[in-house]
Coordinates of C-alpha atoms and ligand atoms in Angstrom, one line a residue:
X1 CA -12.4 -26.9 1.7
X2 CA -12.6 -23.5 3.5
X3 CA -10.4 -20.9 2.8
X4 CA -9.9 -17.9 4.3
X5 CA -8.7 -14.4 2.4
X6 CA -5.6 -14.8 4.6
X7 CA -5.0 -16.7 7.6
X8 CA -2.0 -14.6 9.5
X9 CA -2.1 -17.5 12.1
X10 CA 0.0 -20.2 9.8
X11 CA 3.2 -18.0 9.1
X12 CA 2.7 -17.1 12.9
X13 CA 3.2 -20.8 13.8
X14 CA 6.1 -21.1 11.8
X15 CA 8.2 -18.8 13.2
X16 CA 6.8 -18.8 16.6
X17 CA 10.2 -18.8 18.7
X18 CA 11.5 -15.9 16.8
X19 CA 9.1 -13.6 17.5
X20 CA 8.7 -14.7 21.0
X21 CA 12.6 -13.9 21.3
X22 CA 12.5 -10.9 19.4
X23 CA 9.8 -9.9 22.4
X24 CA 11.6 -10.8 24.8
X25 CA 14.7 -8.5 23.8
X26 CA 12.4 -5.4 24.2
X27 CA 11.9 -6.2 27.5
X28 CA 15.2 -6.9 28.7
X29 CA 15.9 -3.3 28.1
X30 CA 12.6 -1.8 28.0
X31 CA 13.1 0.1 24.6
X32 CA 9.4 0.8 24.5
X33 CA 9.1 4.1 22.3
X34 CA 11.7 4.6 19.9
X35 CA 15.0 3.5 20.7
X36 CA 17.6 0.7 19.3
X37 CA 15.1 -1.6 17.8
X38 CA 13.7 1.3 16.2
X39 CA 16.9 2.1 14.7
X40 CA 17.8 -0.8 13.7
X41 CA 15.2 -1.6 11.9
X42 CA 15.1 1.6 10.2
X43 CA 18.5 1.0 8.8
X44 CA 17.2 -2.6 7.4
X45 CA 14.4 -0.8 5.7
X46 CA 16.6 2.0 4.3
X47 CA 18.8 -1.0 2.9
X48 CA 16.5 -2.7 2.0
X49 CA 14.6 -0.1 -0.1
X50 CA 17.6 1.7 -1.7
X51 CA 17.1 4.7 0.6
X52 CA 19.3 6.9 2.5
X53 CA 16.6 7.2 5.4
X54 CA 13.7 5.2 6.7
X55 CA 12.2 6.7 9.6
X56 CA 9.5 4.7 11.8
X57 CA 6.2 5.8 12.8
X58 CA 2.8 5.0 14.1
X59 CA 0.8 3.6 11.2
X60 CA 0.5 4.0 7.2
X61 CA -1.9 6.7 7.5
X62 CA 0.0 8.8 9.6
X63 CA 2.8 8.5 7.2
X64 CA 1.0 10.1 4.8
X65 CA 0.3 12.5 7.0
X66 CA 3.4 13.7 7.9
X67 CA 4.6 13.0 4.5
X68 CA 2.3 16.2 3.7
X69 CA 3.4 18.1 6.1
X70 CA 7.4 17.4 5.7
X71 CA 7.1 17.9 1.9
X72 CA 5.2 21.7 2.9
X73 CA 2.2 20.8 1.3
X74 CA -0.1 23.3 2.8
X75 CA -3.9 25.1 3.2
X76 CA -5.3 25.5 -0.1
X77 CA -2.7 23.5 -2.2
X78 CA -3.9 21.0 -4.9
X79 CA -2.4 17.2 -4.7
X80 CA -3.1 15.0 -7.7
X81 CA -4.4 11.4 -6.5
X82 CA -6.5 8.3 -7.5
X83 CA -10.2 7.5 -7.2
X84 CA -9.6 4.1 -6.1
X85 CA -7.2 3.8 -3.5
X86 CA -8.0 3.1 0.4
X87 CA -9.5 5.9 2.0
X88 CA -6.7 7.1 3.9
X89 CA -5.1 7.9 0.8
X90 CA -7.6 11.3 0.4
X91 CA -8.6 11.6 4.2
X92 CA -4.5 12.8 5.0
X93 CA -4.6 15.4 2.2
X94 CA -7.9 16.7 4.1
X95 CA -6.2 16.6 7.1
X96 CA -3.2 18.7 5.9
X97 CA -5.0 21.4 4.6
X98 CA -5.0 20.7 1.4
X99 CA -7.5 19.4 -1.5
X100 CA -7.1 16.5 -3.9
X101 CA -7.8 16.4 -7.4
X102 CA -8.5 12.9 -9.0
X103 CA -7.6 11.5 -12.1
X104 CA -8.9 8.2 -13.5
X105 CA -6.9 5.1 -13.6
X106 CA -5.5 2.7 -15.7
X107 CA -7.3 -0.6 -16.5
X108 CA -4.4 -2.7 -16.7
X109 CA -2.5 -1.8 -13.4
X110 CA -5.7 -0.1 -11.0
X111 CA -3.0 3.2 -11.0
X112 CA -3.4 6.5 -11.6
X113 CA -2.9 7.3 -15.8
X114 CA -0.3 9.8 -15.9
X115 CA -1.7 10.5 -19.1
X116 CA -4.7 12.5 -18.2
X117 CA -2.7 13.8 -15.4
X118 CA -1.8 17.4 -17.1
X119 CA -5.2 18.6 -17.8
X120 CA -5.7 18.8 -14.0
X121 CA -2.4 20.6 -13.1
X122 CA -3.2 24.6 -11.8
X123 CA -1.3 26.7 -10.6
X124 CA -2.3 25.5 -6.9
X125 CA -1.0 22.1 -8.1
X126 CA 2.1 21.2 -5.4
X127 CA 2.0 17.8 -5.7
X128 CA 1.5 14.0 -6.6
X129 CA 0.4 11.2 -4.5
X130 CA 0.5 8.4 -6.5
X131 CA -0.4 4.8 -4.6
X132 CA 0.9 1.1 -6.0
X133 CA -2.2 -0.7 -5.4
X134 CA -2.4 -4.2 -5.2
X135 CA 1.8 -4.5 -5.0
X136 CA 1.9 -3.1 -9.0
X137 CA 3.9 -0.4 -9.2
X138 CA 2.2 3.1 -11.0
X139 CA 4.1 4.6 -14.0
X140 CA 7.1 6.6 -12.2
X141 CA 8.4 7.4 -15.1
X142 CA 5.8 9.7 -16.9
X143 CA 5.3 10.8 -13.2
X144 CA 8.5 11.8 -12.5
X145 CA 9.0 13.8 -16.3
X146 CA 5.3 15.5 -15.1
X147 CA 6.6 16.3 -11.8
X148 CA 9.8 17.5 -13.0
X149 CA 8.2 19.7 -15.9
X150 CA 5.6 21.4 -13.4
X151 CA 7.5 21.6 -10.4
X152 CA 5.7 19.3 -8.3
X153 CA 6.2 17.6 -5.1
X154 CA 5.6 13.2 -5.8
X155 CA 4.5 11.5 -2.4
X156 CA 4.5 7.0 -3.1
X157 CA 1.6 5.5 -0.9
X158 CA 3.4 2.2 -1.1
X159 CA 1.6 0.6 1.5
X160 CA 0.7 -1.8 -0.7
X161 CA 3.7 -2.0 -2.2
X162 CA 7.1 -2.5 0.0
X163 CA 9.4 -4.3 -2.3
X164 CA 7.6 -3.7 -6.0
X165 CA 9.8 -2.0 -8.5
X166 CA 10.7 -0.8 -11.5
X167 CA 14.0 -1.8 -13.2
X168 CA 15.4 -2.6 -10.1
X169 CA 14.8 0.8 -8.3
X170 CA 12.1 0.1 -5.5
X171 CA 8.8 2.1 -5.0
X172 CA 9.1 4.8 -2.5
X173 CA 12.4 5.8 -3.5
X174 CA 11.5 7.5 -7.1
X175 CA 9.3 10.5 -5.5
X176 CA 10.5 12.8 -2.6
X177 CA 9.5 10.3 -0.1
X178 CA 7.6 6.9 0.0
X179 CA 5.3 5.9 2.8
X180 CA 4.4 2.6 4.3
X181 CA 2.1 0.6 6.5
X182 CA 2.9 -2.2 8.7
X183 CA -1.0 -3.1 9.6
X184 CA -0.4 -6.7 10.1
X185 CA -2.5 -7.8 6.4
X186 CA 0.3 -5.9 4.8
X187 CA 2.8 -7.8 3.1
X188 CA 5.4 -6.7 5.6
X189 CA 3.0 -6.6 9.0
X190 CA 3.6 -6.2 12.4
X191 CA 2.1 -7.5 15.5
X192 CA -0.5 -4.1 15.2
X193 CA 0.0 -0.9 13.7
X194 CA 2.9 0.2 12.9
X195 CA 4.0 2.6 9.5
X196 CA 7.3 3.9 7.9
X197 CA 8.4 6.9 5.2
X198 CA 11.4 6.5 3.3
X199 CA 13.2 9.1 1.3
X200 CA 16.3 10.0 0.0
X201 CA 15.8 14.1 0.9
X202 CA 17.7 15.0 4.1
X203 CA 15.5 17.7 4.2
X204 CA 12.0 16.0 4.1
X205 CA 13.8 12.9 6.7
X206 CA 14.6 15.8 8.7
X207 CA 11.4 17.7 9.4
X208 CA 9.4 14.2 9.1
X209 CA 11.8 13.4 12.1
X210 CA 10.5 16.3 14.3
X211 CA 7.0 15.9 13.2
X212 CA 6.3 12.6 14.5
X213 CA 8.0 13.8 18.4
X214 CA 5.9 16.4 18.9
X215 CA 7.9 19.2 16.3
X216 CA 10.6 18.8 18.7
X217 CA 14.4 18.3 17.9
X218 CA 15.4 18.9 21.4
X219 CA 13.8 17.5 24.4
X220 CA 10.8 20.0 24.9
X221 CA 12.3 22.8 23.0
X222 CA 9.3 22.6 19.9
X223 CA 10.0 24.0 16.3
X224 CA 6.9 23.8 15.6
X225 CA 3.4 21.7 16.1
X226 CA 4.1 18.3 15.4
X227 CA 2.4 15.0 16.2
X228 CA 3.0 11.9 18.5
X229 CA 3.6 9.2 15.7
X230 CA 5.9 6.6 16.7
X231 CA 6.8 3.0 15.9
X232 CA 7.0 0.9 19.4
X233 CA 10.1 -0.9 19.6
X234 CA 8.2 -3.9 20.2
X235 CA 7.0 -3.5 16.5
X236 CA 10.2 -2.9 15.1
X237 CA 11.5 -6.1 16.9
X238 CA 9.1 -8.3 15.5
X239 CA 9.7 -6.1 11.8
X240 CA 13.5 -6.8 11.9
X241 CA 12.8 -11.0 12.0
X242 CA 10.0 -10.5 9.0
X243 CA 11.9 -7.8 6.8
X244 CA 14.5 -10.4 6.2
X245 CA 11.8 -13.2 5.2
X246 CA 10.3 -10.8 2.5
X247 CA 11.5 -10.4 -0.4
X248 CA 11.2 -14.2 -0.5
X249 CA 7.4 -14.4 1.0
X250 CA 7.1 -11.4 -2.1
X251 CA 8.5 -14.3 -4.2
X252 CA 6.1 -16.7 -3.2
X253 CA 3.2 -14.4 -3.6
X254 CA 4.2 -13.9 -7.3
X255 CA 4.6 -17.8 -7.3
X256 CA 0.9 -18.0 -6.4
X257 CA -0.1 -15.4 -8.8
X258 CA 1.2 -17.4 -12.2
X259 CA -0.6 -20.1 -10.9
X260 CA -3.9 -18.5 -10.9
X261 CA -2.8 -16.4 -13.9
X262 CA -1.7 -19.5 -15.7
X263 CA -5.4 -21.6 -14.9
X264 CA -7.8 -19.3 -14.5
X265 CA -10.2 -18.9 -17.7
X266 CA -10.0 -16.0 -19.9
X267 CA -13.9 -15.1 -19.1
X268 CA -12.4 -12.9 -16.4
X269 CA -9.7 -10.5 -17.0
X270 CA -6.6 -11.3 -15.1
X271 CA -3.9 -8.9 -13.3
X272 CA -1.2 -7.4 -15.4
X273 CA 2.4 -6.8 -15.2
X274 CA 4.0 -3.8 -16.9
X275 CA 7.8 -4.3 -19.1
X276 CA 9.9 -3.8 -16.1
X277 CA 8.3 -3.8 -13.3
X278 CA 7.3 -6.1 -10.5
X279 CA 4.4 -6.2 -9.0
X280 CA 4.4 -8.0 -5.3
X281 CA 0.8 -9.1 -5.7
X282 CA -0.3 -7.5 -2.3
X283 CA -3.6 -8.5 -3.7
X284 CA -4.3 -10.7 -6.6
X285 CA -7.7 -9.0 -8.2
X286 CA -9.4 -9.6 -11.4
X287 CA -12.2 -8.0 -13.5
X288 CA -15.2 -9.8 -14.0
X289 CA -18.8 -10.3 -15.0
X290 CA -21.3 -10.8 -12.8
X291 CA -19.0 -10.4 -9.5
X292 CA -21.3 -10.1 -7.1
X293 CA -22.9 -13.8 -8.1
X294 CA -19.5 -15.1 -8.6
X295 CA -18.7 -13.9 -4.9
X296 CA -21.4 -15.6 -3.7
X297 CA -21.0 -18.4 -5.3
X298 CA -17.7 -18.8 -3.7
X299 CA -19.0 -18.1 -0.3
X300 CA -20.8 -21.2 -1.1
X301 CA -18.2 -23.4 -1.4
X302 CA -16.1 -22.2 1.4
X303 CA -13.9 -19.8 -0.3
X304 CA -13.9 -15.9 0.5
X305 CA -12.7 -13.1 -1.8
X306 CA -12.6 -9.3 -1.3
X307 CA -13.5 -6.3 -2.9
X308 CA -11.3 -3.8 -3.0
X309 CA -12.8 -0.8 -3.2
X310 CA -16.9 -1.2 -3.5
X311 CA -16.5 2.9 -4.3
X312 CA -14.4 4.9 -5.7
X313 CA -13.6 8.2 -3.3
X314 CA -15.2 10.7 -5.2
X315 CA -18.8 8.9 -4.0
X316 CA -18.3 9.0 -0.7
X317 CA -20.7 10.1 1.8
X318 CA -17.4 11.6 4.0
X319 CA -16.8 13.8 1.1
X320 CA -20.2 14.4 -0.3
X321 CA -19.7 18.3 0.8
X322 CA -16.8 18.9 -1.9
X323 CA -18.8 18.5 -4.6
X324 CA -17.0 15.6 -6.3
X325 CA -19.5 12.9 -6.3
X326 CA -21.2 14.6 -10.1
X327 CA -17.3 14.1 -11.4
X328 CA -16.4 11.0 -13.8
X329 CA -13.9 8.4 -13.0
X330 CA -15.3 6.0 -15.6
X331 CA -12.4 3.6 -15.0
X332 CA -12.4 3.5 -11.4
X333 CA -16.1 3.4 -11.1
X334 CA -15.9 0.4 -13.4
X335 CA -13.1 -1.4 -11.1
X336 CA -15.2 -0.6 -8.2
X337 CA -18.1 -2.6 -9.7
X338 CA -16.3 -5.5 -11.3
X339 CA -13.2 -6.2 -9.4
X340 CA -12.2 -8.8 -7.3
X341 CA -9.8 -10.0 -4.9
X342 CA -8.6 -13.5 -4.6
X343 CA -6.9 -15.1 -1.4
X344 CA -3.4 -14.2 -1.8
X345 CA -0.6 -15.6 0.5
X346 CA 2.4 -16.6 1.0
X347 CA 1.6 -19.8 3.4
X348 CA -1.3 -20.6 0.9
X349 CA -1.0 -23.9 -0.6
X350 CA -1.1 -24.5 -4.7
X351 CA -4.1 -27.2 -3.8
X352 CA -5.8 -24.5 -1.8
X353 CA -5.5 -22.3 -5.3
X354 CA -6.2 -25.2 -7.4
X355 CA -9.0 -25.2 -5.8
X356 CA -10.7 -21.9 -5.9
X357 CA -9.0 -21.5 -9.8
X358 CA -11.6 -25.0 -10.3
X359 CA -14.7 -22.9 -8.6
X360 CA -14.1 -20.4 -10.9
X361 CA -13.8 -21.5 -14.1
X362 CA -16.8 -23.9 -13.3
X363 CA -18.9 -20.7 -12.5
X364 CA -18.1 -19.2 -15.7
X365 CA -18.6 -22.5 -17.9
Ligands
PLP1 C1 -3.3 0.2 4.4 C2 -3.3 1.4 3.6 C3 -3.1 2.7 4.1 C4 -3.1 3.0 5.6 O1 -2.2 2.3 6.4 P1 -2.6 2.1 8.0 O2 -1.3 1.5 8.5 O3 -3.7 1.2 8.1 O4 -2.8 3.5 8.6 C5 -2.9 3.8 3.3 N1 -3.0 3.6 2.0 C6 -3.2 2.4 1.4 C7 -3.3 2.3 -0.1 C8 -3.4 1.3 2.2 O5 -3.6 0.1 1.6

């Protein structure tokens, strides 16, 4: 058997015609940039996220960006993050102005601990940017109360995450604004890049609105410098078909995830789920010994696996110059040396798992 971390090509074939349609209505009324599709669809993600606005842009990172930037996080100002996130994550709050501070994560969900969040709060503290790796949501609730008590700013990186939640209330809407990524591995993808921010805060949708057209409200009268960050309507179109097919693609993920959870042995530390919440399984990644061997011995028989992240932020060479790398993020560098991500999908088949649940227990027996 060979099995592929995802193959984006099966759920392709399977819904083939409307996709094909769904291009097809761009073109009959060339709404490239912008425009009704884009609208649409941000109305289905605001519904569908519990949100009074969604607003469409270019990709996840850019999201972030403008996420910064809307929620007037600026030069100099301090935005509390994790270690072991994607790099884009860190790379936005460079790119804003401002500087991140880490704090180490939680073993059991990969999130940031809000508990050893206060004893890196300053006075040039403005905000949090928590992200809900893997699909599990972080703890919003000892966020929010730190938030609230300090007078901070939350940003969700829920690119991971579109449709996790917490007692019912989705990620991305408990902070001043969420901010997601369409990059087509995502659980909601599009046909290329493509990203969103959801908030509830007319003020934050407002100026996020302006950012991504240039700073502009009014055709070439500029408030101030923006960006060109757009969702195609091409993307949106092909979004609107998928964002109805999610939350039950979500379903199946977590389908596939009891399965491994359920037969995998207990020589490997498996994914939890907090009280409460649930966790979309974006990724389903375990702890274990000897990972690097294991990987291999995978590769071997035909399966792949990832590892999500070989190192943690504060290591790397891009940000070598801050001075972070002699910091401790005993957690995340222990993650970043033992975890490991298992093909995850919603077209892929309980044999397929069976399969890869019997190549692992056999390596550990
Ligand atoms: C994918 C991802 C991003 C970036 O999204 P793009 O659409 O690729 O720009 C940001 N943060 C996290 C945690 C991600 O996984």
């Amino acid at each position: 058997m060979k099995i592929k971390m995802l193959d984006l090509t099966r759920e392709y074939k399977k819904y083939r015609k409307e996709y094909i349609a769904a291009v097809n209505s761009v073109f009959d009324d060339s709404a490239f940039i912008l425009g009704h599709h884009v609208s649409d669809f941000e109305k289905d993600l605001s519904f569908f996220t519990g949100t009074k606005y969604a607003l469409g842009v270019a990709n996840g990172t850019d999201a972030l960006l403008i996420s910064l930037f809307a929620n007037g996080i600026e030069k100099g100002d301090e935005v509390i993050t994790t270690p072991f996130t994607f790099f884009a994550t860190v790379e936005t709050i460079f790119q804003a102005g401002a500087v991140p501070v880490f704090v180490d994560i939680d073993e059991e969900t990969f999130n940031i601990n809000p508990k050893k969040i206060e004893e890196k709060i300053t006075k040039k503290t403005k905000c949090l940017l928590p992200v809900h790796l893997y699909g599990h949501p972080a703890d919003m609730e000892d966020l929010t109360e730190t938030a609230n008590k300090h007078n901070l700013k939350i940003i969700e990186d829920c690119a991971q995450s579109l449709g996790a939640r917490i007692e019912q209330k989705m990620t991305g809407s408990f902070g001043n604004c969420g901010t997601i990524s369409f990059f087509p591995t995502k659980n909601l993808g599009c046909a290329g890049d493509g990203g969103a921010i959801i908030t509830n805060d007319e003020e934050v949708y407002k100026r996020a609105k302006r950012l991504r057209i240039h700073g502009s409200e009014k055709k070439y009268i500029h408030e101030e410098i923006g960006f060109n960050s757009r969702l195609d309507g091409l993307q949106a179109a092909i979004l609107r078909v998928k964002i109805k097919m999610l939350e039950e693609k979500n379903i199946l993920r977590r389908k596939i995830a009891a399965h491994y959870s359920e037969n995998l042995t207990n020589r490997i530390k498996k994914p939890a789920e907090k009280r409460g919440c649930f966790h979309i399984y974006h990724q389903y990644t375990i702890l274990c010994d000897k990972r690097d061997n294991l990987m291999e011995y995978l590769k071997e028989n035909g399966i792949d696996s990832t590892v999500y992240y070989p190192l943690a932020m504060h290591k790397q060479k891009a940000l070598l110059k801050y001075g972070y790398s002699s910091q401790n993020y005993p957690i995340a560098e222990k993650c970043a040396k033992t975890a490991l991500s298992l093909p995850i999908y919603p077209e892929l088949s309980f044999e397929e798992v069976d399969y890869i649940v019997e190549k692992i227990n056999e390596f550990y027996n």
